[in-house]
Structure formats: structure tokens, C-alpha cells
Amino acid sequence: MGPYMTGLVGFVKSWFPAFMLSAIFGNLMEVTGGAHAIAIFMAKKLGPKSAIAAIVIACAILTLGGVSLFVVVFAIYPLALALFKEANISRKLIPGTIALGAFTFTMTAIPGTPQIQNLIPTTYFGTTAGAAPVMGWTAAAVLFFGGVFYLEWKRKKLEKANEFYTEPDVKHAGHSTHDTEKLPNVLVALIPLVVVIATLNLLPNYMKFTPEQLAAGRSTSEYIIYALLAGIALVFVFNLNKRHLFIKSLTVGSQGAIGAILNTAAAVGFGSVVRAVPGFIELQNIILAVPGSPLISLSIAVNVLAGATGSASGGMGIALQALGAKYMQLATETGIAPAAFHRIASLSSGGLDTLPHNGAVLTLLNNTGMTHKDSYFDIMVVSLIMPIIATIPALILAAFGIY
């Protein structure tokens, strides 16, 4: 009834509107056909010869615009299935391809992304979503190009082993629920995504909180609320002919947000307990005793806790709830910009989180009809190993004061 509930309730108070609006926005993009329209456009532009890159970019556009990665998995799979069939690529590569586009660089690396893993650090380091752009874009390039290179190499390896496209079971046939002729124009579908990103990153320039307002409970987490409200409003305006779907989307999105935020808030509550126990000082000293920059110890702490919880936001929540104030103090003492701590925390949350027990991994495999044996190794390479590798150049840049 003490530290645990204080931490849990505090996180829900700060972040529930963002989780709820994000879930509603994602659901609206799905039911109105906006997500599907964008995915089809990218697939047609790049074609079957670039099927892997087409699916990665389609996933990236949606997640970068604020669509939940769970929505992306369901929206993209039917298209990936059709494109891989046309290119005669083994279905084993579909989970890894979707994971690269939805679980990696747009979730943690690209500055300005509205994904929650990029937003949580703002409340601990006083930063904005666009923190440390050079570090972020460098890591994003490593993740994108490294991931696509690996998947193309794996495709050739499977082809040499005479493994090509095979039809899925009926259960996983992946038929689209959208009539292609009734999909919105791709530009109309893109506008709400662009507005979400623009509002999130431009609003801090015009709406700044005073120390008194922050002390009274205002938070930089408010920016994402206004950004998502703008996106939702535009989806409403552009899809008035589908207004009968709106109430259901509000309901489904709100219900989905409850489970999502409680999973993360429960982990943050545990972080409050960790900070309250007598052994916390010893734990803190062990973590901070890691040789080198404090950014390295932060990366290790977030990675380990994300792996333990199977959650990027949950692991980062525990680490920052327990150690965020200490790292902010270290930022002041060492002269390292708080933005660098923000970016490293965000990048590190997307590393060990995708161990085999991760909820998004299980959802992805289940929806694509693949097993861990079929496809987990590819997911591990692009969304676990590659993010750890991509953090290294970001740390090197920070060491030279390049953020």
C-alpha cells in the first residue's frame, strides 16, 4: 500500500491519457483503412523485388506516426503475405521483417517519434521527444541498413536451401478485411501521421512550462496528448463516411489501453519498491561502478531490466523510477547533456526486451503462424542484437560531446 502503489498510480496518472489516445488513434487508422492504404502504397512503389524493404518501411511509417506496434502487426501481415508470395520469399522471414520495421528504430532511435519508449525519459531528464538527434539518427541508420542487409542475406541463404514461399494454414491466411476500392487516398491517410509528429515536436517551442507549473504537476508528457488529439480529429474529419466506426474504435482503443498501461505501471511500481528497500544503495553503487561513462551503466541497467520484464517501457520504467534522479544529477556533475541520457535510455529499452517471452514477439509469431523455431532467430538479430550494436556508436558520439 506504500511505495508500490505510489509508483503505479503515479505512472498511470501521468501517462494514461497518452496510452489511451495512442490506442484509439491506432485503432482508427486500422478500421478506416488508413494503415492499409499506406502499406499498399509502399508495397506498390518498391515492388516484390524489394519486398523486405517495402514491408520494413511501411511498418516504420505507421509506427513513426504514432500507430501502436500491435496494430501494425495486424495491419501489415496480410500485405506482407501477398508481397512475399509474389516475390517467392519464405514466410519464415515475415516476423523478422515486421519486427525490424515496428520494434526497432522508430520505437527508440529516431528523434521525435511519438512511441512511448521515446517519451518516458522526457519526464526524468526534462528533455523533449527530439532529444539527441545525431545520436538517434546514427543508431537508426545502423538498425535499418544493418537489419535489411541481414534479412536479405538470410533470404539468399534460404533460397540456396531450396526454401521458398509456402501457403499458410487457413487459420493464418491473412485475408484483409478492407475493400481496396474503399481505402482512403494515401495522402489523406498520411496527413494525420504527419500532424502527430509535427505537433509533438513543434509544440515545445511554443508551449513551455515554468518551474512552478512543473512543480504543480504539469508535465512534458502533455505534448503527446495534444499531438494525438490532433491526429484523431483529422482521422474523424477525413473519414466522415465511416463515422459509424468511430464509437467502436473509441471503445476498443480505451479498453486496450488499460491492459497496456497497467503492465508498464506495475513494473514502474516495482521500481519504487526497489528504490525504497535498504539494499538499494548497494544496488545503485554496483550499477554506477560500471567502468566508463555513466551512459554505459544506464544502458546496461535498462537492458537488463527490459529483458527481465519482457517489456521495453516496463524495464525503462523500473530503471528510471529507481535511478532517474541519480542520472540527472550525474548529467549535471559530468557535463553530459541530459538529452544523451534520454537517447541511451530509449535505445537500451529496445534491446533485451525482445527475449522469447516478450508479449509483442508472441503476438507477432501467433499472428503470422510461425513458431519460435521458425522465426525467432531473425527477430532476435534485428530487434535484440542490432539495437545493442546500434547503441555503441551513439555512446561514442556522446563521448565526444556530439548529441
CSV table of C-alpha atoms in Angstrom, one decimal:
chain,number,residue,atom,x,y,z
A,1,MET,CA,0.0,0.0,0.0
A,2,GLY,CA,3.0,2.3,0.2
A,3,PRO,CA,5.8,2.7,-2.4
A,4,TYR,CA,4.4,0.1,-4.9
A,5,MET,CA,1.0,1.7,-5.2
A,6,THR,CA,2.5,5.2,-5.2
A,7,GLY,CA,4.7,4.4,-8.2
A,8,LEU,CA,2.0,2.5,-10.0
A,9,VAL,CA,-0.7,5.2,-9.6
A,10,GLY,CA,1.8,8.0,-10.3
A,11,PHE,CA,2.7,6.5,-13.7
A,12,VAL,CA,-1.0,5.9,-14.6
A,13,LYS,CA,-1.8,9.5,-13.6
A,14,SER,CA,1.0,10.8,-15.9
A,15,TRP,CA,0.6,8.5,-18.9
A,16,PHE,CA,-2.9,7.0,-19.1
A,17,PRO,CA,-4.2,9.8,-21.5
A,18,ALA,CA,-1.2,9.2,-23.8
A,19,PHE,CA,-1.7,5.4,-23.8
A,20,MET,CA,-5.4,5.7,-24.3
A,21,LEU,CA,-5.2,8.2,-27.2
A,22,SER,CA,-2.4,6.3,-28.8
A,23,ALA,CA,-4.5,3.1,-28.8
A,24,ILE,CA,-7.6,5.0,-30.1
A,25,PHE,CA,-5.5,6.6,-32.9
A,26,GLY,CA,-4.0,3.3,-33.9
A,27,ASN,CA,-7.4,1.6,-34.0
A,28,LEU,CA,-8.9,4.4,-36.0
A,29,MET,CA,-6.1,4.2,-38.6
A,30,GLU,CA,-6.8,0.4,-38.8
A,31,VAL,CA,-10.6,0.4,-39.1
A,32,THR,CA,-10.7,3.4,-41.5
A,33,GLY,CA,-8.2,1.6,-43.8
A,34,GLY,CA,-5.6,4.3,-43.4
A,35,ALA,CA,-2.9,2.0,-42.2
A,36,HIS,CA,-3.7,-0.5,-45.0
A,37,ALA,CA,-3.6,2.3,-47.7
A,38,ILE,CA,-0.1,3.4,-46.6
A,39,ALA,CA,1.2,-0.2,-46.6
A,40,ILE,CA,-0.2,-0.9,-50.1
A,41,PHE,CA,1.3,2.3,-51.5
A,42,MET,CA,4.7,1.4,-50.2
A,43,ALA,CA,4.5,-2.1,-51.5
A,44,LYS,CA,3.5,-0.9,-55.0
A,45,LYS,CA,6.2,1.7,-55.1
A,46,LEU,CA,9.0,-0.7,-54.1
A,47,GLY,CA,7.6,-3.8,-55.7
A,48,PRO,CA,8.2,-7.5,-55.0
A,49,LYS,CA,11.9,-7.2,-55.8
A,50,SER,CA,12.3,-5.1,-52.7
A,51,ALA,CA,9.6,-6.9,-50.7
A,52,ILE,CA,11.6,-6.9,-47.4
A,53,ALA,CA,12.5,-3.2,-47.6
A,54,ALA,CA,8.9,-2.4,-48.6
A,55,ILE,CA,7.4,-4.0,-45.5
A,56,VAL,CA,10.1,-2.6,-43.2
A,57,ILE,CA,9.4,1.0,-44.5
A,58,ALA,CA,5.6,0.5,-44.4
A,59,CYS,CA,5.8,-0.6,-40.7
A,60,ALA,CA,8.2,2.3,-40.0
A,61,ILE,CA,5.9,4.9,-41.4
A,62,LEU,CA,3.0,3.7,-39.3
A,63,THR,CA,4.9,3.4,-36.0
A,64,LEU,CA,6.7,6.7,-36.7
A,65,GLY,CA,3.3,8.3,-37.0
A,66,GLY,CA,2.2,7.0,-33.6
A,67,VAL,CA,0.3,3.8,-34.6
A,68,SER,CA,0.7,1.1,-31.9
A,69,LEU,CA,3.1,-1.7,-32.9
A,70,PHE,CA,0.4,-4.2,-32.1
A,71,VAL,CA,-1.9,-2.5,-34.6
A,72,VAL,CA,0.9,-2.5,-37.2
A,73,VAL,CA,1.4,-6.3,-36.8
A,74,PHE,CA,-2.2,-7.0,-37.7
A,75,ALA,CA,-2.4,-4.3,-40.4
A,76,ILE,CA,0.8,-5.3,-42.2
A,77,TYR,CA,0.7,-9.1,-42.2
A,78,PRO,CA,-1.8,-9.6,-45.0
A,79,LEU,CA,0.2,-7.3,-47.2
A,80,ALA,CA,3.5,-8.9,-46.3
A,81,LEU,CA,1.9,-12.3,-47.1
A,82,ALA,CA,0.9,-11.2,-50.6
A,83,LEU,CA,4.2,-9.5,-51.3
A,84,PHE,CA,6.3,-12.4,-50.1
A,85,LYS,CA,4.2,-14.7,-52.2
A,86,GLU,CA,4.7,-12.6,-55.3
A,87,ALA,CA,8.5,-12.5,-54.6
A,88,ASN,CA,8.6,-16.2,-53.7
A,89,ILE,CA,10.2,-15.5,-50.3
A,90,SER,CA,9.9,-17.9,-47.4
A,91,ARG,CA,7.2,-16.9,-44.8
A,92,LYS,CA,9.8,-17.6,-42.1
A,93,LEU,CA,11.2,-14.1,-42.8
A,94,ILE,CA,7.9,-12.2,-42.3
A,95,PRO,CA,8.1,-11.9,-38.5
A,96,GLY,CA,11.7,-10.6,-38.6
A,97,THR,CA,10.8,-8.1,-41.3
A,98,ILE,CA,7.8,-6.8,-39.4
A,99,ALA,CA,9.9,-6.7,-36.2
A,100,LEU,CA,12.6,-4.6,-37.8
A,101,GLY,CA,10.1,-2.0,-39.1
A,102,ALA,CA,7.9,-1.9,-35.9
A,103,PHE,CA,10.1,-2.8,-32.9
A,104,THR,CA,13.4,-1.0,-33.5
A,105,PHE,CA,14.4,2.3,-34.9
A,106,THR,CA,11.0,4.1,-35.0
A,107,MET,CA,10.4,2.9,-31.4
A,108,THR,CA,13.6,4.1,-29.7
A,109,ALA,CA,16.1,5.7,-32.1
A,110,ILE,CA,14.5,8.3,-34.4
A,111,PRO,CA,14.2,11.7,-32.6
A,112,GLY,CA,10.7,12.9,-32.5
A,113,THR,CA,8.9,9.6,-32.7
A,114,PRO,CA,5.7,9.5,-30.6
A,115,GLN,CA,6.2,6.0,-29.4
A,116,ILE,CA,6.1,5.7,-25.6
A,117,GLN,CA,9.6,4.4,-25.3
A,118,ASN,CA,10.9,7.7,-26.6
A,119,LEU,CA,8.6,9.8,-24.4
A,120,ILE,CA,9.0,8.3,-20.9
A,121,PRO,CA,12.6,9.7,-20.5
A,122,THR,CA,11.3,13.2,-21.0
A,123,THR,CA,9.8,13.3,-17.6
A,124,TYR,CA,13.0,12.2,-15.9
A,125,PHE,CA,15.5,14.3,-17.9
A,126,GLY,CA,13.5,17.4,-18.8
A,127,THR,CA,14.0,16.7,-22.4
A,128,THR,CA,11.7,16.6,-25.5
A,129,ALA,CA,10.9,13.8,-27.9
A,130,GLY,CA,13.6,15.1,-30.3
A,131,ALA,CA,16.4,14.7,-27.8
A,132,ALA,CA,20.0,13.9,-29.1
A,133,PRO,CA,19.2,13.9,-32.9
A,134,VAL,CA,22.7,13.0,-34.1
A,135,MET,CA,22.9,10.0,-31.7
A,136,GLY,CA,19.4,8.9,-32.6
A,137,TRP,CA,19.7,9.1,-36.4
A,138,THR,CA,23.1,7.4,-36.3
A,139,ALA,CA,21.6,4.5,-34.4
A,140,ALA,CA,18.5,4.4,-36.7
A,141,ALA,CA,20.8,4.1,-39.7
A,142,VAL,CA,22.7,1.2,-38.2
A,143,LEU,CA,19.4,-0.5,-37.3
A,144,PHE,CA,17.7,0.0,-40.7
A,145,PHE,CA,20.6,-0.8,-43.0
A,146,GLY,CA,22.0,-3.5,-40.8
A,147,GLY,CA,18.6,-5.2,-40.4
A,148,VAL,CA,17.7,-5.1,-44.1
A,149,PHE,CA,21.2,-6.4,-45.0
A,150,TYR,CA,20.8,-9.3,-42.6
A,151,LEU,CA,17.3,-10.2,-43.8
A,152,GLU,CA,18.4,-10.1,-47.5
A,153,TRP,CA,21.4,-12.3,-46.6
A,154,LYS,CA,19.0,-14.7,-44.8
A,155,ARG,CA,16.7,-14.7,-47.8
A,156,LYS,CA,19.5,-15.8,-50.1
A,157,LYS,CA,20.6,-18.5,-47.6
A,158,LEU,CA,17.0,-19.9,-47.5
A,159,GLU,CA,16.8,-19.9,-51.3
A,160,LYS,CA,20.1,-21.9,-51.5
A,161,ALA,CA,18.5,-24.4,-49.1
A,162,ASN,CA,15.5,-24.5,-51.5
A,163,GLU,CA,13.2,-22.8,-49.1
A,164,PHE,CA,10.6,-20.6,-50.8
A,165,TYR,CA,7.1,-19.3,-50.2
A,166,THR,CA,4.5,-21.9,-49.0
A,167,GLU,CA,0.8,-21.2,-48.4
A,168,PRO,CA,-0.1,-20.7,-44.7
A,169,ASP,CA,-2.8,-22.7,-42.8
A,170,VAL,CA,-6.3,-21.4,-43.2
A,171,LYS,CA,-6.1,-20.1,-39.7
A,172,HIS,CA,-3.3,-17.7,-40.7
A,173,ALA,CA,-4.4,-17.0,-44.2
A,174,GLY,CA,-4.2,-13.3,-43.5
A,175,HIS,CA,-7.1,-12.1,-45.6
A,176,SER,CA,-7.6,-8.3,-45.4
A,177,THR,CA,-10.8,-7.0,-44.0
A,178,HIS,CA,-10.6,-3.9,-46.2
A,179,ASP,CA,-12.1,-3.4,-49.6
A,180,THR,CA,-9.2,-1.9,-51.6
A,181,GLU,CA,-11.6,0.2,-53.6
A,182,LYS,CA,-12.9,1.9,-50.4
A,183,LEU,CA,-9.5,2.7,-48.9
A,184,PRO,CA,-8.7,6.4,-48.4
A,185,ASN,CA,-6.2,8.1,-50.6
A,186,VAL,CA,-2.7,7.5,-49.3
A,187,LEU,CA,-2.0,11.3,-48.9
A,188,VAL,CA,-5.2,11.6,-46.8
A,189,ALA,CA,-4.1,8.6,-44.7
A,190,LEU,CA,-0.6,10.1,-44.2
A,191,ILE,CA,-1.7,13.6,-43.1
A,192,PRO,CA,-2.8,12.6,-39.5
A,193,LEU,CA,0.5,10.8,-39.0
A,194,VAL,CA,2.5,13.8,-40.2
A,195,VAL,CA,0.4,16.1,-37.9
A,196,VAL,CA,1.1,13.9,-34.9
A,197,ILE,CA,4.8,14.1,-35.4
A,198,ALA,CA,4.8,17.8,-36.3
A,199,THR,CA,2.7,18.8,-33.3
A,200,LEU,CA,4.7,16.7,-30.9
A,201,ASN,CA,8.0,18.2,-32.0
A,202,LEU,CA,6.9,21.8,-32.6
A,203,LEU,CA,4.7,22.4,-29.6
A,204,PRO,CA,7.5,22.5,-27.1
A,205,ASN,CA,8.8,25.6,-28.9
A,206,TYR,CA,5.5,27.5,-28.2
A,207,MET,CA,4.2,25.9,-25.0
A,208,LYS,CA,6.9,25.8,-22.3
A,209,PHE,CA,6.2,25.0,-18.6
A,210,THR,CA,7.6,27.2,-15.9
A,211,PRO,CA,9.3,25.5,-12.9
A,212,GLU,CA,6.2,26.5,-10.8
A,213,GLN,CA,3.9,24.7,-13.3
A,214,LEU,CA,6.1,21.6,-13.3
A,215,ALA,CA,6.2,21.6,-9.5
A,216,ALA,CA,2.3,21.8,-9.6
A,217,GLY,CA,2.1,18.6,-11.6
A,218,ARG,CA,2.3,19.8,-15.2
A,219,SER,CA,4.5,17.6,-17.4
A,220,THR,CA,6.1,17.4,-20.8
A,221,SER,CA,4.0,14.3,-21.3
A,222,GLU,CA,1.2,16.7,-22.2
A,223,TYR,CA,2.7,17.3,-25.6
A,224,ILE,CA,1.9,13.8,-26.9
A,225,ILE,CA,-1.8,14.3,-25.7
A,226,TYR,CA,-2.3,17.3,-27.9
A,227,ALA,CA,-0.5,15.7,-30.8
A,228,LEU,CA,-2.6,12.6,-30.7
A,229,LEU,CA,-5.8,14.6,-30.2
A,230,ALA,CA,-4.9,16.5,-33.4
A,231,GLY,CA,-4.3,13.2,-35.3
A,232,ILE,CA,-7.6,11.7,-34.1
A,233,ALA,CA,-9.5,14.8,-35.0
A,234,LEU,CA,-8.1,14.7,-38.6
A,235,VAL,CA,-9.0,11.0,-38.9
A,236,PHE,CA,-12.6,11.9,-37.9
A,237,VAL,CA,-12.7,14.8,-40.4
A,238,PHE,CA,-11.2,12.8,-43.3
A,239,ASN,CA,-13.4,9.7,-42.7
A,240,LEU,CA,-16.9,11.1,-42.0
A,241,ASN,CA,-18.3,8.5,-44.4
A,242,LYS,CA,-17.1,5.8,-41.9
A,243,ARG,CA,-18.4,7.6,-38.8
A,244,HIS,CA,-20.3,4.5,-37.7
A,245,LEU,CA,-16.9,3.0,-36.9
A,246,PHE,CA,-15.8,5.8,-34.6
A,247,ILE,CA,-17.6,4.9,-31.3
A,248,LYS,CA,-16.4,1.3,-31.6
A,249,SER,CA,-12.8,2.5,-32.1
A,250,LEU,CA,-13.1,4.7,-29.0
A,251,THR,CA,-14.3,1.8,-27.0
A,252,VAL,CA,-11.8,-0.8,-28.3
A,253,GLY,CA,-8.9,1.6,-28.0
A,254,SER,CA,-9.8,2.7,-24.5
A,255,GLN,CA,-10.1,-0.9,-23.3
A,256,GLY,CA,-6.8,-1.9,-24.9
A,257,ALA,CA,-5.0,0.9,-23.3
A,258,ILE,CA,-6.0,-0.3,-19.8
A,259,GLY,CA,-4.1,-3.5,-20.1
A,260,ALA,CA,-1.1,-1.8,-21.8
A,261,ILE,CA,-0.6,0.9,-19.2
A,262,LEU,CA,-1.1,-1.4,-16.2
A,263,ASN,CA,1.6,-3.7,-17.4
A,264,THR,CA,4.0,-0.9,-17.6
A,265,ALA,CA,2.8,0.8,-14.4
A,266,ALA,CA,3.1,-2.4,-12.5
A,267,ALA,CA,6.8,-2.5,-13.4
A,268,VAL,CA,7.3,1.1,-12.5
A,269,GLY,CA,5.6,0.4,-9.1
A,270,PHE,CA,8.2,-2.3,-8.6
A,271,GLY,CA,10.9,0.3,-9.4
A,272,SER,CA,9.5,2.3,-6.5
A,273,VAL,CA,9.9,-0.7,-4.2
A,274,VAL,CA,13.5,-1.3,-5.4
A,275,ARG,CA,14.3,2.3,-4.5
A,276,ALA,CA,12.7,2.0,-1.1
A,277,VAL,CA,14.4,-1.1,0.2
A,278,PRO,CA,17.6,-0.9,2.3
A,279,GLY,CA,19.7,-2.7,-0.3
A,280,PHE,CA,19.0,-0.1,-2.9
A,281,ILE,CA,22.1,2.0,-2.1
A,282,GLU,CA,24.3,-1.1,-2.7
A,283,LEU,CA,22.5,-1.9,-6.0
A,284,GLN,CA,22.9,1.7,-7.1
A,285,ASN,CA,26.6,1.6,-6.3
A,286,ILE,CA,27.0,-1.6,-8.2
A,287,ILE,CA,25.3,-0.2,-11.3
A,288,LEU,CA,27.2,3.1,-11.1
A,289,ALA,CA,30.5,1.4,-10.6
A,290,VAL,CA,30.4,0.1,-14.2
A,291,PRO,CA,33.6,1.4,-15.7
A,292,GLY,CA,33.4,4.3,-18.2
A,293,SER,CA,30.7,6.9,-18.8
A,294,PRO,CA,27.5,6.8,-16.7
A,295,LEU,CA,25.7,6.4,-20.0
A,296,ILE,CA,27.2,2.8,-20.2
A,297,SER,CA,25.8,1.9,-16.8
A,298,LEU,CA,22.4,3.3,-17.7
A,299,SER,CA,22.4,1.3,-20.9
A,300,ILE,CA,23.2,-1.9,-19.0
A,301,ALA,CA,20.6,-1.3,-16.3
A,302,VAL,CA,17.8,-0.6,-18.8
A,303,ASN,CA,18.7,-3.5,-21.0
A,304,VAL,CA,18.8,-6.0,-18.1
A,305,LEU,CA,15.5,-4.8,-16.6
A,306,ALA,CA,13.8,-4.7,-20.0
A,307,GLY,CA,14.9,-8.3,-20.6
A,308,ALA,CA,13.8,-9.4,-17.1
A,309,THR,CA,10.3,-7.9,-17.6
A,310,GLY,CA,10.0,-8.7,-21.3
A,311,SER,CA,8.9,-5.1,-21.8
A,312,ALA,CA,10.8,-2.1,-23.2
A,313,SER,CA,8.7,0.5,-21.4
A,314,GLY,CA,8.5,-1.6,-18.2
A,315,GLY,CA,12.2,-2.1,-18.0
A,316,MET,CA,13.0,1.5,-18.6
A,317,GLY,CA,10.3,2.5,-16.2
A,318,ILE,CA,11.9,0.5,-13.4
A,319,ALA,CA,15.4,1.8,-14.1
A,320,LEU,CA,14.4,5.4,-14.4
A,321,GLN,CA,12.0,5.3,-11.4
A,322,ALA,CA,14.8,4.0,-9.3
A,323,LEU,CA,17.8,5.8,-10.8
A,324,GLY,CA,16.5,8.6,-13.0
A,325,ALA,CA,17.2,11.3,-10.4
A,326,LYS,CA,20.7,10.0,-9.8
A,327,TYR,CA,21.5,10.0,-13.5
A,328,MET,CA,20.1,13.5,-13.8
A,329,GLN,CA,22.5,14.5,-11.0
A,330,LEU,CA,25.3,12.8,-12.9
A,331,ALA,CA,24.4,14.7,-16.0
A,332,THR,CA,24.9,18.0,-14.1
A,333,GLU,CA,28.2,16.8,-12.5
A,334,THR,CA,29.8,15.3,-15.6
A,335,GLY,CA,28.6,17.9,-18.1
A,336,ILE,CA,26.9,15.3,-20.3
A,337,ALA,CA,23.7,16.6,-21.8
A,338,PRO,CA,20.5,15.2,-20.3
A,339,ALA,CA,19.5,14.6,-23.9
A,340,ALA,CA,22.2,11.9,-24.2
A,341,PHE,CA,20.8,10.1,-21.2
A,342,HIS,CA,17.4,10.3,-22.7
A,343,ARG,CA,18.5,8.7,-26.0
A,344,ILE,CA,20.6,6.0,-24.4
A,345,ALA,CA,17.8,5.0,-22.1
A,346,SER,CA,15.4,4.9,-25.0
A,347,LEU,CA,17.8,2.9,-27.3
A,348,SER,CA,18.6,0.4,-24.5
A,349,SER,CA,15.0,-0.3,-23.7
A,350,GLY,CA,14.7,-1.8,-27.2
A,351,GLY,CA,17.5,-4.3,-26.8
A,352,LEU,CA,17.0,-7.3,-24.4
A,353,ASP,CA,13.2,-6.6,-24.2
A,354,THR,CA,12.6,-8.9,-27.2
A,355,LEU,CA,13.7,-12.1,-25.5
A,356,PRO,CA,11.4,-15.1,-26.4
A,357,HIS,CA,8.9,-14.3,-23.6
A,358,ASN,CA,8.2,-10.7,-24.9
A,359,GLY,CA,4.4,-10.1,-25.5
A,360,ALA,CA,4.9,-8.4,-28.8
A,361,VAL,CA,7.1,-11.3,-30.0
A,362,LEU,CA,4.4,-13.8,-29.0
A,363,THR,CA,1.7,-11.8,-30.7
A,364,LEU,CA,3.8,-11.4,-33.9
A,365,LEU,CA,4.6,-15.1,-34.1
A,366,ASN,CA,1.0,-16.1,-33.4
A,367,ASN,CA,-0.5,-13.8,-35.9
A,368,THR,CA,1.9,-14.9,-38.7
A,369,GLY,CA,1.5,-18.6,-37.9
A,370,MET,CA,5.2,-19.1,-37.2
A,371,THR,CA,6.9,-20.7,-34.3
A,372,HIS,CA,9.9,-19.6,-32.3
A,373,LYS,CA,11.9,-22.3,-34.1
A,374,ASP,CA,10.8,-20.9,-37.5
A,375,SER,CA,11.5,-17.2,-37.0
A,376,TYR,CA,12.7,-16.2,-33.5
A,377,PHE,CA,16.4,-16.1,-34.5
A,378,ASP,CA,15.6,-13.5,-37.2
A,379,ILE,CA,13.6,-11.4,-34.6
A,380,MET,CA,16.5,-11.7,-32.2
A,381,VAL,CA,19.1,-10.5,-34.7
A,382,VAL,CA,17.2,-7.4,-35.9
A,383,SER,CA,15.4,-6.4,-32.6
A,384,LEU,CA,17.8,-7.6,-29.9
A,385,ILE,CA,21.3,-7.9,-31.2
A,386,MET,CA,21.2,-5.0,-33.6
A,387,PRO,CA,19.8,-2.5,-31.1
A,388,ILE,CA,22.7,-3.3,-28.7
A,389,ILE,CA,25.2,-2.8,-31.5
A,390,ALA,CA,23.5,0.4,-32.6
A,391,THR,CA,23.9,1.8,-29.1
A,392,ILE,CA,27.7,1.6,-29.4
A,393,PRO,CA,28.1,4.4,-32.0
A,394,ALA,CA,25.6,6.5,-30.0
A,395,LEU,CA,27.8,6.1,-26.9
A,396,ILE,CA,30.9,7.0,-28.9
A,397,LEU,CA,29.3,10.2,-30.2
A,398,ALA,CA,28.2,11.2,-26.7
A,399,ALA,CA,31.8,10.7,-25.5
A,400,PHE,CA,32.9,13.4,-28.0
A,401,GLY,CA,30.1,15.6,-26.9
A,402,ILE,CA,28.1,15.1,-30.2
A,403,TYR,CA,24.5,14.7,-29.4
